[in-house]
Amino acid sequence: MTDVRTGPIQSTFNSTPQTGMQQAPEHLFILFGATGDLARRKLYPALLRLWNEKRLPNKFALLGIARRPYHHDSFREQIRQAIEEFAPSAMPVAGDWQAFLERAYYCSADATKPEDFPAVASLVKKLEAEQGIPTHRLFYLAMAPELFAPVADQLQASGLTDLGDAPVENDRQAPWKRLIIEKPFGRDRTSAEILNQALRRVFAETEIFRIDHYLGKEMVQNIEVLRFANALFEPIWNHRNIASVQITSSETVGVEERAAYYDKAGALRDMVQNHVLQMVMMMAMEPPSRLKVEAIRDEKVKVLRSLRTLKEEEVYQHVVRGQYRGGSMWGQAVQSYRKEPGVQPQSSTETFVAARLFIDNFRWTGVPFYLRTGKRMATKATEIVVQFHNMPNHLYFNPEGQLQPNLLSIQVSPKEGISIRINAKQPGTDAVVVPVVMDFCQQTESPEAYERLLLDAMHGDATFFTRWDEVQLAWKFVDPIADAFTDHRLPLEPYAAGTWGPAVATQLPVAEGYQWWPLSTQTHEEGLLHEPI
């Protein structure tokens, strides 16, 4: 049945970025990997936006640490150039711009050389004394994961994690230290446990902020509000009313400059173990008993505990992996993954994963969750589609069961919003029923994910950061799948760049009588907006 719109049933909702959020406490932001790509593309623009919005205190300083022999002035110029290149809209007026740059300092140090850390410690204490900053230290390791543990050890050896007397409760000036680390959190469960043990020698679990930028996205955080603040949804958010849930996170780009990491990780470790499973948890969690950080995180962990673990011999029934070949995108030829710079010519690394999983608890029993993520796909989008059960057949307007199911679409990126597809009578007809889409689109610019998460870490709010038991349980689910990939039990299906992945992946939901629903970013002219692909 072809979908038509009976009229512009649309609405928008506005939000004020960071509404009601307090200014961050006075602190020193110590950034390892200060000359790296993550710092240039994401962290400096996020910090500048926080400065523009008056979210950073006057007693704030940024200390960049990397191997390059910069001085303070040359480092400030690098920050300026990075923001001009990657976030020109964040550039403030001249006076504010200079005030921000004056709070940036630099120390040349090699993270692998213990002899370089005394100089770092000396500069930290000097800046705190000169700027009047209390002993509030936020360490950000924007560097290779294999350096996390050695850096943590050297921070301790150099005295940078020694806060002296125990903090006094509710004392804003009491010393504190926090550590932010980027994914991947290990390569498997064993390596993740080793890394966690190393970090816990220096930092308490409450001081470790494992950042997953997907949790900073506006619509991911809005899932909780959508579910728990609306009587329209929470009573029907269960297996009695929901037939299936689909989560898509697709990219049009290839491996770009990440070949050294990506060719060892692949889509399963790079996306499914963290980003995609985080969205599963947000969709499936129970209402928290109270609006406290740990209560919310406890409910997310319960989802992972209920996630049905696949045995290696079951993986081929529920998982599809693929690798992109050459194709055409935007009218231009693109090369295959194996011809990308830095990729092994015979690489068996997957660039696409689709999976069917089940959550064995009372709310979700029998409801399949379909996941797919990949590179060089037809559209860049992150979207969740909830399909509700069909209406009974043989009603007067549904004699042959031709009605399409109701759908709820949560668009995470690049478009942010919610779409609801319902059935309605086509105007001017006696009883012709057609699907109608109601769109609720966010029109105001949302804060960048890193901007939101950095501010949360400065406040010590770990709600949208990953707790250790989440990491551990996510690896418990992913490890058997990764083992099946390594043993080549699961074929590596080719797919042309610019498509929706291997043909076999499009058939994954068919066994249960479903299909992949098109994303909101696909156009009606393509004939895909509301028809299955």
Short mmCIF file of C-alpha atoms in Angstrom, two decimals:
data_model
loop_
_atom_site.label_atom_id
_atom_site.label_comp_id
_atom_site.label_asym_id
_atom_site.label_seq_id
_atom_site.Cartn_x
_atom_site.Cartn_y
_atom_site.Cartn_z
CA MET A 1 0.00 0.00 0.00
CA THR A 2 1.45 3.33 -1.02
CA ASP A 3 1.58 6.00 1.61
CA VAL A 4 0.17 9.44 0.93
CA ARG A 5 0.01 12.55 3.04
CA THR A 6 -3.47 13.98 3.51
CA GLY A 7 -2.04 17.34 4.51
CA PRO A 8 0.73 19.08 6.40
CA ILE A 9 0.15 17.47 9.81
CA GLN A 10 3.37 18.79 11.24
CA SER A 11 4.64 20.49 14.32
CA THR A 12 7.92 21.62 15.77
CA PHE A 13 9.31 21.78 19.25
CA ASN A 14 11.91 24.21 20.43
CA SER A 15 14.47 23.86 23.17
CA THR A 16 16.90 26.24 24.74
CA PRO A 17 20.35 24.64 24.89
CA GLN A 18 21.58 23.89 28.41
CA THR A 19 18.48 25.48 29.99
CA GLY A 20 18.74 25.58 33.78
CA MET A 21 22.25 24.16 33.85
CA GLN A 22 24.64 25.77 36.29
CA GLN A 23 28.04 27.15 35.55
CA ALA A 24 30.80 24.56 35.89
CA PRO A 25 32.88 24.63 39.09
CA GLU A 26 36.34 26.15 39.05
CA HIS A 27 38.80 23.58 37.74
CA LEU A 28 41.85 22.79 35.64
CA PHE A 29 41.11 20.86 32.43
CA ILE A 30 44.18 18.70 31.66
CA LEU A 31 44.04 17.33 28.13
CA PHE A 32 46.40 14.56 27.00
CA GLY A 33 46.50 14.27 23.20
CA ALA A 34 46.05 18.01 22.83
CA THR A 35 47.30 18.10 19.22
CA GLY A 36 45.21 15.14 18.07
CA ASP A 37 42.24 14.98 15.72
CA LEU A 38 39.63 14.53 18.46
CA ALA A 39 40.83 17.60 20.33
CA ARG A 40 40.86 19.73 17.19
CA ARG A 41 37.52 18.58 15.76
CA LYS A 42 35.42 18.20 18.89
CA LEU A 43 36.95 19.23 22.21
CA TYR A 44 38.16 22.76 21.47
CA PRO A 45 34.91 23.77 19.74
CA ALA A 46 32.93 22.30 22.66
CA LEU A 47 35.00 24.18 25.23
CA LEU A 48 34.69 27.44 23.30
CA ARG A 49 30.90 27.08 23.05
CA LEU A 50 30.73 26.50 26.81
CA TRP A 51 32.82 29.64 27.26
CA ASN A 52 30.53 31.63 24.96
CA GLU A 53 27.49 30.46 26.92
CA LYS A 54 29.09 31.49 30.24
CA ARG A 55 29.16 27.86 31.39
CA LEU A 56 32.86 27.94 32.24
CA PRO A 57 33.98 29.79 35.36
CA ASN A 58 36.47 32.65 35.41
CA LYS A 59 38.87 30.47 37.38
CA PHE A 60 39.32 27.93 34.61
CA ALA A 61 42.40 26.88 32.65
CA LEU A 62 43.09 24.40 29.87
CA LEU A 63 46.43 22.59 29.97
CA GLY A 64 47.24 20.78 26.74
CA ILE A 65 49.78 17.97 26.78
CA ALA A 66 51.33 16.29 23.74
CA ARG A 67 54.74 15.46 22.29
CA ARG A 68 55.02 18.38 19.86
CA PRO A 69 57.37 21.15 21.02
CA TYR A 70 54.81 23.94 21.26
CA HIS A 71 54.87 26.91 23.60
CA HIS A 72 51.81 28.52 25.11
CA ASP A 73 51.39 31.01 22.25
CA SER A 74 51.87 28.46 19.48
CA PHE A 75 49.39 26.14 21.20
CA ARG A 76 46.83 28.93 21.37
CA GLU A 77 47.29 29.54 17.67
CA GLN A 78 46.64 25.84 17.02
CA ILE A 79 43.38 26.08 18.95
CA ARG A 80 42.38 29.14 16.92
CA GLN A 81 43.11 27.37 13.64
CA ALA A 82 41.23 24.24 14.71
CA ILE A 83 38.10 26.20 15.55
CA GLU A 84 38.30 28.26 12.37
CA GLU A 85 38.45 24.99 10.40
CA PHE A 86 35.95 22.80 12.25
CA ALA A 87 33.60 25.16 14.10
CA PRO A 88 33.71 28.69 12.68
CA SER A 89 30.21 29.39 13.99
CA ALA A 90 31.54 29.04 17.54
CA MET A 91 34.03 31.88 17.14
CA PRO A 92 33.12 34.72 19.50
CA VAL A 93 33.80 38.42 19.30
CA ALA A 94 37.44 39.42 19.57
CA GLY A 95 37.50 40.22 23.29
CA ASP A 96 35.87 36.98 24.41
CA TRP A 97 38.00 35.03 21.96
CA GLN A 98 41.21 36.40 23.45
CA ALA A 99 39.99 35.81 27.00
CA PHE A 100 39.36 32.16 26.15
CA LEU A 101 42.75 31.67 24.51
CA GLU A 102 44.55 33.26 27.45
CA ARG A 103 43.33 30.39 29.59
CA ALA A 104 45.09 27.82 27.40
CA TYR A 105 48.55 26.55 28.33
CA TYR A 106 50.80 23.84 27.00
CA CYS A 107 53.36 21.34 28.25
CA SER A 108 55.39 19.17 25.89
CA ALA A 109 55.51 15.64 27.27
CA ASP A 110 55.62 12.07 25.97
CA ALA A 111 52.99 9.91 27.65
CA THR A 112 55.31 6.89 27.39
CA LYS A 113 58.17 8.58 29.28
CA PRO A 114 57.84 8.74 33.09
CA GLU A 115 60.61 11.34 33.23
CA ASP A 116 58.34 13.87 31.47
CA PHE A 117 55.62 13.85 34.13
CA PRO A 118 57.35 15.88 36.87
CA ALA A 119 57.28 18.87 34.51
CA VAL A 120 53.55 18.34 33.97
CA ALA A 121 52.94 18.16 37.72
CA SER A 122 54.99 21.29 38.29
CA LEU A 123 53.02 23.28 35.72
CA VAL A 124 49.68 22.03 37.08
CA LYS A 125 50.51 23.25 40.57
CA LYS A 126 51.89 26.52 39.22
CA LEU A 127 48.71 27.26 37.27
CA GLU A 128 46.50 26.41 40.23
CA ALA A 129 48.50 28.75 42.45
CA GLU A 130 48.72 31.63 39.97
CA GLN A 131 45.11 31.42 38.78
CA GLY A 132 43.64 30.75 42.20
CA ILE A 133 42.08 27.48 41.00
CA PRO A 134 41.26 24.98 43.76
CA THR A 135 42.51 21.40 43.43
CA HIS A 136 39.82 20.40 40.98
CA ARG A 137 41.48 18.37 38.22
CA LEU A 138 39.67 16.96 35.20
CA PHE A 139 41.95 14.69 33.17
CA TYR A 140 40.91 13.89 29.59
CA LEU A 141 42.83 11.14 27.75
CA ALA A 142 42.20 11.84 24.06
CA MET A 143 44.77 9.28 22.99
CA ALA A 144 45.30 5.64 22.05
CA PRO A 145 43.61 3.27 24.56
CA GLU A 146 46.84 1.38 25.20
CA LEU A 147 48.16 4.54 26.88
CA PHE A 148 45.30 4.89 29.38
CA ALA A 149 46.80 2.68 32.07
CA PRO A 150 50.42 3.96 31.77
CA VAL A 151 49.23 7.59 31.94
CA ALA A 152 47.06 6.87 34.97
CA ASP A 153 50.03 5.25 36.71
CA GLN A 154 52.26 8.24 35.97
CA LEU A 155 49.62 10.69 37.17
CA GLN A 156 49.70 8.86 40.47
CA ALA A 157 53.51 8.60 40.58
CA SER A 158 53.89 12.33 39.93
CA GLY A 159 51.45 13.23 42.71
CA LEU A 160 48.79 14.69 40.42
CA THR A 161 46.10 12.39 41.82
CA ASP A 162 47.05 13.02 45.45
CA LEU A 163 44.34 15.28 46.85
CA GLY A 164 45.53 15.33 50.44
CA ASP A 165 42.78 15.23 53.04
CA ALA A 166 39.47 13.55 52.24
CA PRO A 167 36.88 15.88 50.67
CA VAL A 168 34.28 17.44 52.93
CA GLU A 169 30.74 16.62 51.85
CA ASN A 170 28.92 19.51 50.11
CA ASP A 171 32.08 21.65 50.16
CA ARG A 172 32.40 23.14 46.66
CA GLN A 173 36.06 23.91 47.29
CA ALA A 174 36.90 20.37 48.45
CA PRO A 175 39.55 18.76 46.20
CA TRP A 176 38.44 16.34 43.49
CA LYS A 177 39.88 14.51 40.51
CA ARG A 178 38.08 12.95 37.54
CA LEU A 179 39.20 10.99 34.51
CA ILE A 180 37.51 11.00 31.09
CA ILE A 181 38.48 8.25 28.66
CA GLU A 182 37.32 7.58 25.12
CA LYS A 183 36.22 4.28 23.66
CA PRO A 184 37.20 1.59 22.93
CA PHE A 185 37.16 0.29 26.50
CA GLY A 186 39.25 -2.76 25.70
CA ARG A 187 39.07 -5.12 22.73
CA ASP A 188 37.11 -7.83 24.52
CA ARG A 189 35.90 -8.61 28.02
CA THR A 190 39.30 -9.81 29.24
CA SER A 191 41.24 -6.78 28.01
CA ALA A 192 38.51 -4.46 29.33
CA GLU A 193 38.82 -6.03 32.79
CA ILE A 194 42.60 -5.59 32.74
CA LEU A 195 42.21 -1.94 31.74
CA ASN A 196 39.60 -1.35 34.42
CA GLN A 197 41.79 -2.88 37.11
CA ALA A 198 44.67 -0.61 36.07
CA LEU A 199 42.52 2.52 36.19
CA ARG A 200 40.95 1.54 39.50
CA ARG A 201 44.39 1.48 41.09
CA VAL A 202 44.40 5.25 40.67
CA PHE A 203 40.78 6.38 40.32
CA ALA A 204 37.59 5.28 42.05
CA GLU A 205 34.73 4.10 39.83
CA THR A 206 32.83 7.30 40.64
CA GLU A 207 35.81 9.29 39.30
CA ILE A 208 35.99 7.50 35.93
CA PHE A 209 33.86 8.95 33.13
CA ARG A 210 33.78 6.62 30.10
CA ILE A 211 32.52 8.86 27.35
CA ASP A 212 30.23 7.68 24.56
CA HIS A 213 29.25 10.70 22.51
CA TYR A 214 26.00 9.04 21.41
CA LEU A 215 24.74 9.49 24.97
CA GLY A 216 25.25 13.22 24.58
CA LYS A 217 22.95 13.52 21.57
CA GLU A 218 19.76 15.44 22.18
CA MET A 219 17.32 12.81 20.94
CA VAL A 220 19.06 9.90 22.70
CA GLN A 221 18.65 11.76 25.98
CA ASN A 222 15.09 12.65 24.96
CA ILE A 223 14.12 8.95 24.78
CA GLU A 224 13.68 8.89 28.55
CA VAL A 225 11.39 11.92 28.48
CA LEU A 226 9.42 10.59 25.53
CA ARG A 227 8.81 7.29 27.32
CA PHE A 228 8.38 8.26 30.94
CA ALA A 229 6.77 11.70 30.70
CA ASN A 230 3.95 10.76 28.33
CA ALA A 231 0.96 8.64 29.28
CA LEU A 232 0.50 8.11 25.55
CA PHE A 233 3.56 5.84 25.33
CA GLU A 234 4.52 4.23 28.63
CA PRO A 235 1.35 2.08 29.02
CA ILE A 236 1.87 0.57 25.55
CA TRP A 237 5.67 0.26 25.73
CA ASN A 238 5.73 -3.56 25.94
CA HIS A 239 5.42 -6.80 24.01
CA ARG A 240 1.62 -6.65 24.02
CA ASN A 241 1.63 -3.61 21.77
CA ILE A 242 5.08 -3.41 20.14
CA ALA A 243 5.91 -5.90 17.43
CA SER A 244 9.55 -4.99 16.76
CA VAL A 245 12.19 -2.31 17.26
CA GLN A 246 14.71 -1.32 14.59
CA ILE A 247 17.87 0.67 15.23
CA THR A 248 19.92 1.98 12.31
CA SER A 249 23.19 3.88 12.51
CA SER A 250 24.49 4.32 9.00
CA GLU A 251 27.39 6.33 7.59
CA THR A 252 28.10 7.36 4.03
CA VAL A 253 31.82 7.87 4.63
CA GLY A 254 34.43 5.16 4.39
CA VAL A 255 37.20 4.46 6.85
CA GLU A 256 38.84 7.86 6.17
CA GLU A 257 41.92 8.38 8.39
CA ARG A 258 41.01 5.74 10.97
CA ALA A 259 42.33 2.68 9.10
CA ALA A 260 45.00 1.88 11.71
CA TYR A 261 42.32 1.54 14.38
CA TYR A 262 39.33 0.46 12.32
CA ASP A 263 40.99 -2.43 10.50
CA LYS A 264 41.62 -4.03 13.91
CA ALA A 265 38.26 -3.14 15.42
CA GLY A 266 35.59 -3.35 12.73
CA ALA A 267 31.96 -2.29 12.94
CA LEU A 268 31.11 -4.74 15.73
CA ARG A 269 33.60 -3.31 18.23
CA ASP A 270 33.50 0.25 16.91
CA MET A 271 29.72 0.68 16.91
CA VAL A 272 27.65 -2.24 18.21
CA GLN A 273 29.46 -2.80 21.52
CA ASN A 274 28.93 0.78 22.60
CA HIS A 275 26.80 3.19 20.55
CA VAL A 276 24.14 0.76 19.33
CA LEU A 277 23.77 -1.15 22.60
CA GLN A 278 23.45 2.15 24.45
CA MET A 279 20.41 2.96 22.32
CA VAL A 280 19.00 -0.50 23.01
CA MET A 281 19.32 0.16 26.74
CA MET A 282 17.64 3.55 26.50
CA MET A 283 14.72 2.07 24.55
CA ALA A 284 14.25 -1.00 26.74
CA MET A 285 15.03 0.15 30.30
CA GLU A 286 12.43 0.24 33.07
CA PRO A 287 11.46 3.52 34.72
CA PRO A 288 14.07 4.32 37.39
CA SER A 289 12.92 4.20 40.99
CA ARG A 290 14.15 7.76 41.49
CA LEU A 291 15.78 10.46 39.41
CA LYS A 292 19.28 9.73 40.65
CA VAL A 293 22.34 8.90 38.58
CA GLU A 294 22.86 5.38 39.85
CA ALA A 295 19.15 4.50 39.72
CA ILE A 296 19.06 5.37 36.03
CA ARG A 297 22.26 3.46 35.31
CA ASP A 298 20.99 0.47 37.29
CA GLU A 299 18.01 0.15 34.96
CA LYS A 300 20.25 0.25 31.90
CA VAL A 301 22.37 -2.55 33.32
CA LYS A 302 19.27 -4.68 33.90
CA VAL A 303 18.61 -4.57 30.15
CA LEU A 304 22.05 -5.97 29.39
CA ARG A 305 21.57 -8.67 32.02
CA SER A 306 18.36 -9.71 30.22
CA LEU A 307 19.93 -9.58 26.76
CA ARG A 308 19.97 -13.08 25.29
CA THR A 309 23.60 -14.11 24.76
CA LEU A 310 24.24 -15.87 21.48
CA LYS A 311 26.30 -19.02 21.41
CA GLU A 312 28.91 -19.10 18.68
CA GLU A 313 26.94 -21.70 16.74
CA GLU A 314 23.85 -19.43 16.90
CA VAL A 315 25.56 -16.34 15.55
CA TYR A 316 25.02 -17.25 11.91
CA GLN A 317 21.25 -17.37 12.50
CA HIS A 318 21.01 -13.90 13.98
CA VAL A 319 23.95 -11.85 12.64
CA VAL A 320 25.07 -10.68 9.21
CA ARG A 321 28.45 -9.10 8.57
CA GLY A 322 29.60 -7.38 5.42
CA GLN A 323 32.36 -5.35 3.81
CA TYR A 324 31.86 -2.62 1.22
CA ARG A 325 33.15 -2.98 -2.28
CA GLY A 326 33.52 -0.29 -4.89
CA GLY A 327 30.45 1.58 -6.02
CA SER A 328 29.02 4.94 -6.95
CA MET A 329 27.97 7.64 -4.51
CA TRP A 330 26.82 11.16 -5.42
CA GLY A 331 27.69 10.40 -9.02
CA GLN A 332 31.30 9.56 -8.21
CA ALA A 333 33.08 6.23 -8.07
CA VAL A 334 34.33 5.16 -4.62
CA GLN A 335 36.85 2.43 -3.96
CA SER A 336 36.40 -0.73 -1.93
CA TYR A 337 37.38 -1.02 1.70
CA ARG A 338 40.41 -3.18 0.89
CA LYS A 339 41.80 -0.42 -1.33
CA GLU A 340 41.51 2.27 1.33
CA PRO A 341 44.86 3.70 2.51
CA GLY A 342 46.17 1.77 5.50
CA VAL A 343 43.87 -1.23 5.06
CA GLN A 344 45.31 -4.70 4.52
CA PRO A 345 44.69 -5.89 0.91
CA GLN A 346 43.09 -9.14 2.12
CA SER A 347 41.38 -7.67 5.17
CA SER A 348 38.40 -9.61 6.56
CA THR A 349 37.33 -6.73 8.83
CA GLU A 350 33.60 -6.09 8.70
CA THR A 351 32.36 -2.61 7.81
CA PHE A 352 28.70 -3.61 8.28
CA VAL A 353 26.83 -5.54 10.94
CA ALA A 354 23.15 -6.38 11.16
CA ALA A 355 21.76 -8.42 14.02
CA ARG A 356 18.56 -9.68 15.60
CA LEU A 357 18.54 -9.81 19.38
CA PHE A 358 16.04 -10.51 22.12
CA ILE A 359 15.61 -9.17 25.64
CA ASP A 360 14.30 -11.92 27.88
CA ASN A 361 12.28 -10.06 30.46
CA PHE A 362 8.57 -9.58 31.08
CA ARG A 363 8.29 -6.30 29.16
CA TRP A 364 10.08 -7.38 25.99
CA THR A 365 9.66 -11.14 25.73
CA GLY A 366 9.38 -12.21 22.11
CA VAL A 367 10.01 -8.74 20.64
CA PRO A 368 12.90 -8.78 18.13
CA PHE A 369 15.32 -5.84 18.19
CA TYR A 370 16.93 -5.41 14.77
CA LEU A 371 20.23 -3.55 14.58
CA ARG A 372 22.26 -2.43 11.60
CA THR A 373 25.27 -0.22 11.27
CA GLY A 374 27.80 0.28 8.54
CA LYS A 375 30.00 2.49 6.44
CA ARG A 376 29.50 3.57 2.82
CA MET A 377 25.76 3.14 3.12
CA ALA A 378 23.04 4.94 1.19
CA THR A 379 22.25 7.60 3.80
CA LYS A 380 23.90 9.05 6.89
CA ALA A 381 21.42 8.67 9.70
CA THR A 382 20.82 7.36 13.19
CA GLU A 383 17.20 6.44 13.69
CA ILE A 384 15.02 4.14 15.78
CA VAL A 385 11.75 2.77 14.39
CA VAL A 386 9.18 1.17 16.70
CA GLN A 387 6.63 -0.96 14.86
CA PHE A 388 3.34 -1.62 16.67
CA HIS A 389 1.21 -4.72 16.25
CA ASN A 390 -1.20 -4.77 13.33
CA MET A 391 -4.89 -4.19 13.81
CA PRO A 392 -7.17 -7.24 13.53
CA ASN A 393 -8.22 -8.24 10.05
CA HIS A 394 -11.78 -8.38 8.76
CA LEU A 395 -12.82 -5.03 10.18
CA TYR A 396 -15.00 -3.11 7.75
CA PHE A 397 -12.10 -0.91 6.65
CA ASN A 398 -9.56 -3.74 6.77
CA PRO A 399 -11.27 -6.75 5.18
CA GLU A 400 -8.11 -8.12 3.60
CA GLY A 401 -5.58 -7.03 6.21
CA GLN A 402 -4.18 -4.34 3.96
CA LEU A 403 -3.64 -1.74 6.68
CA GLN A 404 -0.06 -0.76 7.33
CA PRO A 405 1.21 -0.87 10.95
CA ASN A 406 1.62 2.20 13.10
CA LEU A 407 5.24 3.36 13.40
CA LEU A 408 7.04 5.62 15.84
CA SER A 409 10.32 6.98 14.48
CA ILE A 410 12.91 8.65 16.71
CA GLN A 411 15.39 10.56 14.56
CA VAL A 412 18.68 11.02 16.41
CA SER A 413 20.81 12.51 13.62
CA PRO A 414 21.33 14.36 11.38
CA LYS A 415 17.67 15.33 11.67
CA GLU A 416 16.35 15.50 15.23
CA GLY A 417 12.72 14.76 15.85
CA ILE A 418 9.89 12.28 16.16
CA SER A 419 7.51 10.95 13.51
CA ILE A 420 4.32 9.01 14.11
CA ARG A 421 2.59 7.12 11.32
CA ILE A 422 -1.11 6.49 11.79
CA ASN A 423 -3.94 5.37 9.52
CA ALA A 424 -6.64 7.84 8.49
CA LYS A 425 -9.43 8.10 5.94
CA GLN A 426 -8.38 9.68 2.70
CA PRO A 427 -10.36 12.91 2.17
CA GLY A 428 -13.01 12.72 -0.49
CA THR A 429 -13.43 8.94 -0.34
CA ASP A 430 -15.98 6.68 1.32
CA ALA A 431 -13.68 4.36 3.25
CA VAL A 432 -10.21 4.49 1.72
CA VAL A 433 -7.70 4.33 4.58
CA VAL A 434 -4.18 5.61 4.03
CA PRO A 435 -1.14 6.10 6.29
CA VAL A 436 -0.51 9.66 7.45
CA VAL A 437 2.75 10.86 8.97
CA MET A 438 2.90 13.45 11.75
CA ASP A 439 6.34 15.00 12.14
CA PHE A 440 7.67 16.78 15.20
CA CYS A 441 10.99 18.33 14.26
CA GLN A 442 13.41 20.15 16.50
CA GLN A 443 14.12 23.53 14.96
CA THR A 444 16.55 25.10 17.41
CA GLU A 445 20.19 24.10 17.34
CA SER A 446 20.97 21.49 19.98
CA PRO A 447 24.19 21.54 21.96
CA GLU A 448 26.89 19.36 20.49
CA ALA A 449 27.22 15.99 22.25
CA TYR A 450 30.72 16.76 23.55
CA GLU A 451 29.61 20.16 24.82
CA ARG A 452 26.88 18.57 26.91
CA LEU A 453 29.02 15.68 28.17
CA LEU A 454 32.02 17.83 29.08
CA LEU A 455 29.79 20.06 31.17
CA ASP A 456 28.28 17.01 32.88
CA ALA A 457 31.74 15.70 33.75
CA MET A 458 32.76 19.08 35.14
CA HIS A 459 29.72 18.90 37.43
CA GLY A 460 30.44 15.27 38.32
CA ASP A 461 27.16 14.09 36.74
CA ALA A 462 27.76 10.58 35.35
CA THR A 463 24.20 9.90 34.18
CA PHE A 464 25.12 9.79 30.50
CA PHE A 465 28.49 8.12 30.91
CA THR A 466 29.13 4.39 30.82
CA ARG A 467 29.52 2.52 34.09
CA TRP A 468 31.93 -0.39 34.36
CA ASP A 469 29.27 -3.10 34.63
CA GLU A 470 27.69 -1.78 31.41
CA VAL A 471 31.02 -2.21 29.64
CA GLN A 472 31.51 -5.68 31.09
CA LEU A 473 28.06 -6.94 30.11
CA ALA A 474 28.26 -5.38 26.63
CA TRP A 475 31.46 -7.32 25.98
CA LYS A 476 29.82 -10.47 27.33
CA PHE A 477 27.24 -10.16 24.55
CA VAL A 478 29.68 -9.13 21.81
CA ASP A 479 32.54 -11.58 22.49
CA PRO A 480 30.85 -14.73 21.09
CA ILE A 481 29.93 -12.81 17.95
CA ALA A 482 33.49 -11.52 17.59
CA ASP A 483 34.81 -15.06 18.05
CA ALA A 484 32.55 -16.29 15.25
CA PHE A 485 33.89 -13.49 13.05
CA THR A 486 37.49 -14.43 13.85
CA ASP A 487 36.90 -18.11 13.13
CA HIS A 488 35.31 -17.15 9.81
CA ARG A 489 32.21 -19.18 10.66
CA LEU A 490 30.12 -16.26 9.47
CA PRO A 491 30.58 -15.33 5.80
CA LEU A 492 31.84 -11.85 4.99
CA GLU A 493 29.11 -10.63 2.66
CA PRO A 494 30.08 -8.01 0.06
CA TYR A 495 27.91 -4.98 -0.59
CA ALA A 496 28.25 -2.14 -3.04
CA ALA A 497 29.10 1.28 -1.65
CA GLY A 498 26.02 3.49 -1.59
CA THR A 499 23.58 0.67 -0.78
CA TRP A 500 21.91 -0.57 2.41
CA GLY A 501 24.37 -3.38 2.98
CA PRO A 502 24.43 -7.03 1.89
CA ALA A 503 21.30 -8.44 0.33
CA VAL A 504 21.11 -11.13 3.00
CA ALA A 505 20.84 -8.44 5.67
CA THR A 506 17.66 -7.06 4.12
CA GLN A 507 16.12 -10.50 4.67
CA LEU A 508 17.05 -10.70 8.36
CA PRO A 509 13.64 -9.50 9.66
CA VAL A 510 11.68 -11.53 7.10
CA ALA A 511 11.76 -14.70 9.23
CA GLU A 512 9.46 -12.99 11.74
CA GLY A 513 7.34 -11.37 9.04
CA TYR A 514 8.94 -7.90 9.22
CA GLN A 515 11.10 -5.74 6.99
CA TRP A 516 13.48 -2.83 7.40
CA TRP A 517 11.51 0.40 7.36
CA PRO A 518 12.98 3.31 5.42
CA LEU A 519 14.51 6.19 7.33
CA SER A 520 13.09 9.69 7.48
CA THR A 521 16.10 10.99 5.54
CA GLN A 522 15.06 8.99 2.48
CA THR A 523 12.95 11.02 0.09
CA HIS A 524 9.45 10.32 -1.11
CA GLU A 525 10.68 10.76 -4.68
CA GLU A 526 12.87 7.68 -4.21
CA GLY A 527 9.73 5.72 -3.45
CA LEU A 528 11.17 4.68 -0.11
CA LEU A 529 9.68 7.01 2.47
CA HIS A 530 6.99 4.67 3.75
CA GLU A 531 7.43 1.47 1.81
CA PRO A 532 9.70 -1.34 3.05
CA ILE A 533 13.14 -1.68 1.55
#
